[in-house]
XYZ file of C-alpha atoms in Angstrom:
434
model
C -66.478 -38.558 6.451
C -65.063 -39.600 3.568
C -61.495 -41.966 3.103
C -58.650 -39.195 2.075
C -57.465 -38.933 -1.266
C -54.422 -39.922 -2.792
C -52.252 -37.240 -4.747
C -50.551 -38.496 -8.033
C -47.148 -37.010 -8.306
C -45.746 -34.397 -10.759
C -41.904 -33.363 -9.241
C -39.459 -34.736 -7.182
C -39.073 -32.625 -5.063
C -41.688 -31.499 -2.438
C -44.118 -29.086 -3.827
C -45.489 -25.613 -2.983
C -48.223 -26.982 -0.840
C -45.883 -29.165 1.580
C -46.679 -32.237 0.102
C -44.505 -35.263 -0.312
C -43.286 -36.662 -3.891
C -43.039 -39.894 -5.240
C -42.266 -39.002 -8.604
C -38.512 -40.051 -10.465
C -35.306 -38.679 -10.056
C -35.126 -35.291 -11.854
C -32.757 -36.701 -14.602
C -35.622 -38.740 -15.663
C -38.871 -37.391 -14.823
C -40.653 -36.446 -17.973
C -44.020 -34.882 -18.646
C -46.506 -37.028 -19.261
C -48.994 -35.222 -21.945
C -52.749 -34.982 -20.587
C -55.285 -37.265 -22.968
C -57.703 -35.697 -25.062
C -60.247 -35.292 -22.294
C -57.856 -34.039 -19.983
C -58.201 -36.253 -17.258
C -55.037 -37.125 -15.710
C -53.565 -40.742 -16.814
C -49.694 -40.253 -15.016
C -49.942 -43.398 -13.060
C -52.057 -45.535 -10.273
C -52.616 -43.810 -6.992
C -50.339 -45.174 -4.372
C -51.408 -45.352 -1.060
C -48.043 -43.775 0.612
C -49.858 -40.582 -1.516
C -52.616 -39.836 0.408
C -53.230 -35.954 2.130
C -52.852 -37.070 5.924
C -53.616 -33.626 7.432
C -57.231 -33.821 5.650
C -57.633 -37.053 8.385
C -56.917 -34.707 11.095
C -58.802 -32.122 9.214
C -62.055 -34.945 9.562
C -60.881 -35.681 13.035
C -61.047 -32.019 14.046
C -64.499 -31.302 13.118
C -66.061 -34.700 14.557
C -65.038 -33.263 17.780
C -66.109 -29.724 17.187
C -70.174 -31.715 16.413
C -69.447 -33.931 19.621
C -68.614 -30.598 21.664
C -71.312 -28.495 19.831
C -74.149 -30.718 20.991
C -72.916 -31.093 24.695
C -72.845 -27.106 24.660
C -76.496 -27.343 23.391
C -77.416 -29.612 26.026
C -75.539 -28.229 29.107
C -75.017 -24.992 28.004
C -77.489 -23.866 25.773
C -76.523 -20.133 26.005
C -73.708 -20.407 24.346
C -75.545 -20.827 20.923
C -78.950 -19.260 21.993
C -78.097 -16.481 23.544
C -81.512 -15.767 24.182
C -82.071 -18.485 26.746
C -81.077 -18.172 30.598
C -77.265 -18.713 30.751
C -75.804 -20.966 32.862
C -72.212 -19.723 32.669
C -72.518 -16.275 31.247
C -68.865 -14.881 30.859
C -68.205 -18.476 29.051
C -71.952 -18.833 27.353
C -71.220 -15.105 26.535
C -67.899 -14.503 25.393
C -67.940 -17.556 23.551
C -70.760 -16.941 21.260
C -70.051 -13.450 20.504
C -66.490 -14.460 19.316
C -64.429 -16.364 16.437
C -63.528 -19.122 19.439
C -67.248 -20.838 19.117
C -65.297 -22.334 15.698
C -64.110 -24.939 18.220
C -67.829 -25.827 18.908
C -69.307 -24.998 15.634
C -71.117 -28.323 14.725
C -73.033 -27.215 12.187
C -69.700 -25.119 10.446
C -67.936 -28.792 10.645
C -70.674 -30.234 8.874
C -69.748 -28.460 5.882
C -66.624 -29.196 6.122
C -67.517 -32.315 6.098
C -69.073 -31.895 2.878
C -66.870 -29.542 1.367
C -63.916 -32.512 1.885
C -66.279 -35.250 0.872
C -66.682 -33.736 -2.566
C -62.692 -32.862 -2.652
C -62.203 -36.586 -1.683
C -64.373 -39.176 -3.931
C -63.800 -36.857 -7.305
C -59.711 -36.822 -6.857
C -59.075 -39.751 -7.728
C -60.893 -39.657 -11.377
C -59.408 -36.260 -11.982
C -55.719 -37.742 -11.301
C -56.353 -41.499 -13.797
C -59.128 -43.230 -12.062
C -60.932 -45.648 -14.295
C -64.750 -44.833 -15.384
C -65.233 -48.513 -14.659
C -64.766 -47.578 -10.604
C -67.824 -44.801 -10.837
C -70.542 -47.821 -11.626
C -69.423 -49.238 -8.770
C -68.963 -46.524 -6.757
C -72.171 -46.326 -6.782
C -73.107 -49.181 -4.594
C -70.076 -49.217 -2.864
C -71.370 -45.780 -1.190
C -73.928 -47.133 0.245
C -72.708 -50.444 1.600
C -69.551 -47.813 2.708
C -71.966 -45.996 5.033
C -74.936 -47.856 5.701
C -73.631 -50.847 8.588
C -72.353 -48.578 11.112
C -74.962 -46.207 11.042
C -77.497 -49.204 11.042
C -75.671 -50.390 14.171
C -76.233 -46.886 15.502
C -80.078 -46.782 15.094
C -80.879 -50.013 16.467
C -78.917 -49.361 19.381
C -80.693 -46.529 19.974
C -84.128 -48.389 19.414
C -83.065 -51.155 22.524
C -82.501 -47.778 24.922
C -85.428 -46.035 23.887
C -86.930 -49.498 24.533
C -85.828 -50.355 27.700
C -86.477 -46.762 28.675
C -82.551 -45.566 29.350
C -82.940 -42.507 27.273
C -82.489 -39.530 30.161
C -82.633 -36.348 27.650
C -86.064 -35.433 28.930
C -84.731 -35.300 32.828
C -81.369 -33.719 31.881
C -83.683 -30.988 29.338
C -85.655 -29.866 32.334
C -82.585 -29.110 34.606
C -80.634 -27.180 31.636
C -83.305 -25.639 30.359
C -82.169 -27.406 26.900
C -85.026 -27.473 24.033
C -82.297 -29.427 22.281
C -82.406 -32.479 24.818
C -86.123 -32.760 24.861
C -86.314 -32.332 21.166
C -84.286 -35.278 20.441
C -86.474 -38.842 20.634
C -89.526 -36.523 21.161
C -91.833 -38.324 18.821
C -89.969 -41.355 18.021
C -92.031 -44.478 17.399
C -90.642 -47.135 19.336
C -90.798 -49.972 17.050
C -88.360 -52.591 15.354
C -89.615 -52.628 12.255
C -89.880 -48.500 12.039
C -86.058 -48.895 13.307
C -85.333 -51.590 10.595
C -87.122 -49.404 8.171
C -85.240 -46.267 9.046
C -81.842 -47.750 9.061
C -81.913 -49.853 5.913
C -84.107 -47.521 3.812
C -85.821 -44.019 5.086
C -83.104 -42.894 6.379
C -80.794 -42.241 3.213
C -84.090 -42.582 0.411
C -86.750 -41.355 2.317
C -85.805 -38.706 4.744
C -86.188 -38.133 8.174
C -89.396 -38.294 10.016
C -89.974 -36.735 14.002
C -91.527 -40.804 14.489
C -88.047 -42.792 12.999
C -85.478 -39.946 14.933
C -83.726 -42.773 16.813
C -80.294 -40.777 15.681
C -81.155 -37.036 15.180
C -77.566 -36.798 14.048
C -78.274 -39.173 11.063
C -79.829 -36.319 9.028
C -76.933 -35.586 7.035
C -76.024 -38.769 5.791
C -78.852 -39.033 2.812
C -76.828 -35.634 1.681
C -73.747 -37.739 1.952
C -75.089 -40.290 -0.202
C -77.080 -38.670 -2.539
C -74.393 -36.051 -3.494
C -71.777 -38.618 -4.117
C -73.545 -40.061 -6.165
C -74.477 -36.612 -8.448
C -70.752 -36.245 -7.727
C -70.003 -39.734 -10.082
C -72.499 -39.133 -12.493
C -71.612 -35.336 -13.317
C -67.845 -36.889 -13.560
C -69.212 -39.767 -15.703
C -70.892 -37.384 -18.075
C -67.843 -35.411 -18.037
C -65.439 -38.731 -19.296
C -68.283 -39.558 -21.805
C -68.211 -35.837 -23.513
C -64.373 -35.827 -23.355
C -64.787 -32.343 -22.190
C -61.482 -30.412 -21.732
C -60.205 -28.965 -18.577
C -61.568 -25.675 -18.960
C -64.705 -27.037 -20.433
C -64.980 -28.341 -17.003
C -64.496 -25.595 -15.233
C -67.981 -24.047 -16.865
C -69.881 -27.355 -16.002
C -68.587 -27.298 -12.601
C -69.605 -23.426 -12.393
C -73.412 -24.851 -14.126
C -73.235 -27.489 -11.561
C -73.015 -25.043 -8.030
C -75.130 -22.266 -10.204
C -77.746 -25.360 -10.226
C -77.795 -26.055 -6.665
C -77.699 -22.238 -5.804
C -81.069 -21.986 -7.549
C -82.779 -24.952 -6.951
C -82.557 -24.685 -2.733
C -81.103 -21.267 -1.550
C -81.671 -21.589 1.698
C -79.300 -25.109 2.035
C -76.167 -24.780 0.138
C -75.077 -28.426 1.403
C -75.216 -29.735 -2.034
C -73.165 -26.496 -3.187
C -70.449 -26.750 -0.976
C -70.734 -30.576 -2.046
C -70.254 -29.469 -5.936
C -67.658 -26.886 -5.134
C -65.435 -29.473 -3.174
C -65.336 -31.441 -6.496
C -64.370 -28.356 -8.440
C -61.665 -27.690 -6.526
C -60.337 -31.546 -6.951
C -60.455 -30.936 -10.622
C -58.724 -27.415 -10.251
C -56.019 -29.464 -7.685
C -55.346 -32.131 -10.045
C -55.281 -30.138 -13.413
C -54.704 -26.300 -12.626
C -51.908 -26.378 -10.149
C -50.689 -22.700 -10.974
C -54.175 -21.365 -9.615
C -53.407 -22.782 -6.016
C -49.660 -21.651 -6.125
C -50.544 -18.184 -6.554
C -53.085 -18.454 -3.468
C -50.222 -20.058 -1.516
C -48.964 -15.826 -0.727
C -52.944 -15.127 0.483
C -53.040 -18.534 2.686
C -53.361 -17.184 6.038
C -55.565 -14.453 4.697
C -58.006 -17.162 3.403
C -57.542 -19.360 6.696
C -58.360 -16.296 8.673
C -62.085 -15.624 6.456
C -62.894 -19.560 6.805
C -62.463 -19.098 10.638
C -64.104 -16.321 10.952
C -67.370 -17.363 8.917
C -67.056 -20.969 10.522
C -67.343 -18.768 13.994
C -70.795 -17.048 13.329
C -73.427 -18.604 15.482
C -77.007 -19.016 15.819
C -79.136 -15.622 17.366
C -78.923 -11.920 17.686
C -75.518 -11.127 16.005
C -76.281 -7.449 15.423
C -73.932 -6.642 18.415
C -70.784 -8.670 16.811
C -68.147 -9.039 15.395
C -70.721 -10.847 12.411
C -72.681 -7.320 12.079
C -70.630 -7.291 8.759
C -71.496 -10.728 7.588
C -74.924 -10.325 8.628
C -75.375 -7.322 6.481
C -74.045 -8.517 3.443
C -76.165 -11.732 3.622
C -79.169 -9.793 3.918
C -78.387 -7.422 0.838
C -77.868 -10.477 -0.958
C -80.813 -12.353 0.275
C -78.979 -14.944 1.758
C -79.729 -17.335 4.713
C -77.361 -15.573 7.201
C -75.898 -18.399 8.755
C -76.117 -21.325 5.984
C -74.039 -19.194 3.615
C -71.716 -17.919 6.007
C -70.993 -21.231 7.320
C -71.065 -22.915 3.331
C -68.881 -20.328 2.264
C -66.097 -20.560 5.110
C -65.689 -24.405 4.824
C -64.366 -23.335 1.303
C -62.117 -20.677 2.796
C -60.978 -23.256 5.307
C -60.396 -26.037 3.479
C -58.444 -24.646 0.639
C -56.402 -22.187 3.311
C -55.431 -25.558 5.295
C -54.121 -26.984 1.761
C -52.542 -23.963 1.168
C -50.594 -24.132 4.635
C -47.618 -26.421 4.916
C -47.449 -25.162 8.660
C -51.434 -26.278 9.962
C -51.045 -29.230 7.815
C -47.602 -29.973 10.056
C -50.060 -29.946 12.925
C -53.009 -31.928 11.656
C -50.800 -35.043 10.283
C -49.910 -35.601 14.066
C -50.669 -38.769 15.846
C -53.300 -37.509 17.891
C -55.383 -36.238 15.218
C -54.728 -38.553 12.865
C -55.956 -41.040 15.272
C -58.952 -38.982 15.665
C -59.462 -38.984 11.885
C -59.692 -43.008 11.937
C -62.931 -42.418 14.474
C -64.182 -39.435 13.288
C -67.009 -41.101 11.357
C -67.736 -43.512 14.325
C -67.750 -40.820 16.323
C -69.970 -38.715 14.332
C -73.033 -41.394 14.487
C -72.246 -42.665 18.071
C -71.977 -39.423 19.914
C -75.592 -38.104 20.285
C -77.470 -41.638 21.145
C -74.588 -41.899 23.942
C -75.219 -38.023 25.341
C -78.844 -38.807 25.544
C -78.709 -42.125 27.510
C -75.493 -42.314 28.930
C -74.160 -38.456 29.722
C -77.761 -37.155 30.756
C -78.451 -40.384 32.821
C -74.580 -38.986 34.933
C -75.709 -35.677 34.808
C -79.238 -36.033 36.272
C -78.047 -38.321 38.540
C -75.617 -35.794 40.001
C -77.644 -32.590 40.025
C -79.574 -34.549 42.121
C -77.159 -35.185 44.802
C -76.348 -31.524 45.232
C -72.544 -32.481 45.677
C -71.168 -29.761 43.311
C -72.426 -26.713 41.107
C -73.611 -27.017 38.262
C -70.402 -26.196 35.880
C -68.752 -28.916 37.531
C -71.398 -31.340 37.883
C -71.518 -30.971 33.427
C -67.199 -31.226 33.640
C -67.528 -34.496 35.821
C -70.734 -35.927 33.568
C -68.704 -35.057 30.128
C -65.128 -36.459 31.137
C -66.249 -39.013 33.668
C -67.837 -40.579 30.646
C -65.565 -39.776 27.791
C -64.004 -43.297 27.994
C -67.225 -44.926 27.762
C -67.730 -42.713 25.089
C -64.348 -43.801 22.980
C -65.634 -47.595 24.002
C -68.802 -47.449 21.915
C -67.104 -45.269 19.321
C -64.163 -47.751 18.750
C -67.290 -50.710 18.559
C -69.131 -48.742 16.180
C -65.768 -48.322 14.100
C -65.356 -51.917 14.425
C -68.689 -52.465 12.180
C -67.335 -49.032 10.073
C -64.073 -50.861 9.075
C -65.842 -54.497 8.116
C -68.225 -52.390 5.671
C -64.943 -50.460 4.654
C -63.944 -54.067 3.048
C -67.232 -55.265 2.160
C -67.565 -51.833 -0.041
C -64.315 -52.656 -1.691
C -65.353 -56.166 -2.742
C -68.330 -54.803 -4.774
């Protein structure tokens, strides 16, 4: 959810990991020696240098959370097994395979993180002034406060003109999801002003402000930036050396291991920064991974993949067991772990990041964070309103009636997402003036 980085230059000629150089002729490119703290001074980011296929990457995954919470409400089966399935040989062979990755909303949130924490500490590692962490630290929030703001008080004027539908739509699918969502909402402006502006990123989440259930995550967002520029600023003001680094960063994850086992979303936050610093500052270490890239794509797809129920019948059996040797949630970890594996195989492969710096995704990476706080506020009202309104007529069965209900309203869909990115691009600038 995060801007993508930009990647200073060190050859001129195109690296190990497929990535384009900017760097001088070879005749006169010379090394430029690392200062005492080891931070990287070569030069000021350019923004022709910035990892495209981590847009698509972003892209990607806001899709997977948009299709994960449609197959929760229509198709509940397909991540809770144990409920009546609607569709069993796709609710079925779905789950119990490495194919529900395309779905896995909860795996992409982690990913999410994982980038976010790659993202906002590359630049410092490659030159980036100390003077731009102070500010980073309001600019975060004024970065991701408007849109979702916009997001929460539209969801207050449905709720409040009674145009929410997940209730109707829960009954039919038999969907705990659907009714869940808005269940004990207090429908007031000022507990909707309150939530946007404050509880939501300071305060957390209670069942009477859920006006955007999908909101949750952004107070992690926030919050572990900002950890994110203080550990760096504490880093710059001990002038600690690159491998002194490494053992905060390995303190840092250690910390957040301990302090809440059963969420590693802070971890995987902490782990995405150590791998900026390793990225800027350690190339070797990711050259010699570049031979085991598919190897590591293939165990960040397959953890991504493990879903939520009785998994002692899978593929996961595996997984499962070593998490519960280990005393380990067994689907937090699992999921934590394979954003790693995913993210780092995907830098590692010049041939997925081919695919992922295409049009279509990168376009999709310009939404993604739109997309990501518009999606579930739109299923509820607008999707289940189609839906209910269809299984009603008794004109088709009900696989269809969810196909025509989903696509029939996808453009509506990319109307309020490209409104809501609207807003997302003014406090883009607004963050940059601070």
């Amino acid at each position: 959810m995060e801007e993508s980085p930009m990647l200073i230059t060190k050859s001129p000629s195109e690296n190990r990991r497929g990535l384009p150089h900017f760097a001088l002729p070879a005749e006169q490119h010379v090394p430029v020696p690392l200062p005492a703290n080891g931070f990287r001074r070569d030069s000021k980011p350019s923004s022709k240098d910035r990892l495209h296929y981590l847009d698509g990457l972003r892209g990607v995954a806001s899709v997977a959370v948009v299709l994960w919470h449609n197959f929760l409400a229509f198709f509940p089966g397909a991540v809770m097994p144990d409920v009546p399935m609607r569709s069993s040989v796709l609710e079925k062979h779905l789950y119990r395979s490495p194919f529900s990755i395309f779905f896995a909303g909860d795996f992409a949130v982690y990913v999410f993180f994982m980038m976010s924490g790659f993202v906002i500490s590359l630049k410092f590692f490659q030159g980036a002034d100390s003077e731009l962490l102070q500010k980073g630290f309001l600019r975060r929030y004024v970065r991701l406060m408007p849109a979702a703001f916009v997001t929460v008080i539209a969801a207050y004027l449905i709720l409040s003109l009674g145009l929410m539908y997940n209730n109707q739509a829960g009954d039919i699918a038999n969907s705990w999801w659907l009714k869940l969502n808005w269940k004990d909402v207090s429908i007031h402006f000022k507990n909707a002003l309150s939530m946007g502006l404050y509880g939501l990123w300071f305060n957390g989440i209670p069942a009477s402000a859920h006006f955007n259930s999908n909101l949750g995550t952004l107070a992690i967002e926030l919050i572990g930036s900002w950890i994110i520029f203080a550990a760096i600023l504490i880093m710059m003001k001990l002038n600690l050396s690159f491998r002194q680094r490494l053992i905060f960063h390995a303190g840092l994850i250690a910390l957040a291991f301990v302090l809440d086992r059963d969420d590693p979303h802070y971890l995987v936050f902490f782990i995405g920064m150590a791998a900026a610093d390793i990225y800027a500052n350690g190339d070797q270490f990711y050259d010699r991974l570049t031979r085991f890239r598919y190897l590591v794509l293939l165990l960040g797809v397959w953890m991504g993949g493990m879903n939520i129920g009785n998994i002692s019948h899978t593929i996961y059996r595996p997984l499962a067991g070593v998490c519960k040797i280990c005393d380990l949630h067994p689907l937090t970890y699992p999921w934590a772990i394979g954003s790693v594996f995913l993210v780092v195989g995907i830098m590692l492969s010049k041939s997925v990041q081919r695919v992922l710096v295409r049009p279509v995704f990168q376009m999709l990476g310009k939404y993604s964070f739109p997309l990501f706080l518009t999606h579930t506020v739109f299923l509820g009202s607008v999707t289940c309103f189609v839906f209910t309104w269809l299984h009603n007529l008794h004109l088709f069965g009900y696989a269809m009636t969810v196909a025509i209900s989903f696509f029939g309203t996808l453009p509506l869909l990319c109307l309020a997402t490209h409104g809501v990115r609207i807003v997302d691009e003014w406090a883009i600038k607004t963050s940059r003036a601070f």
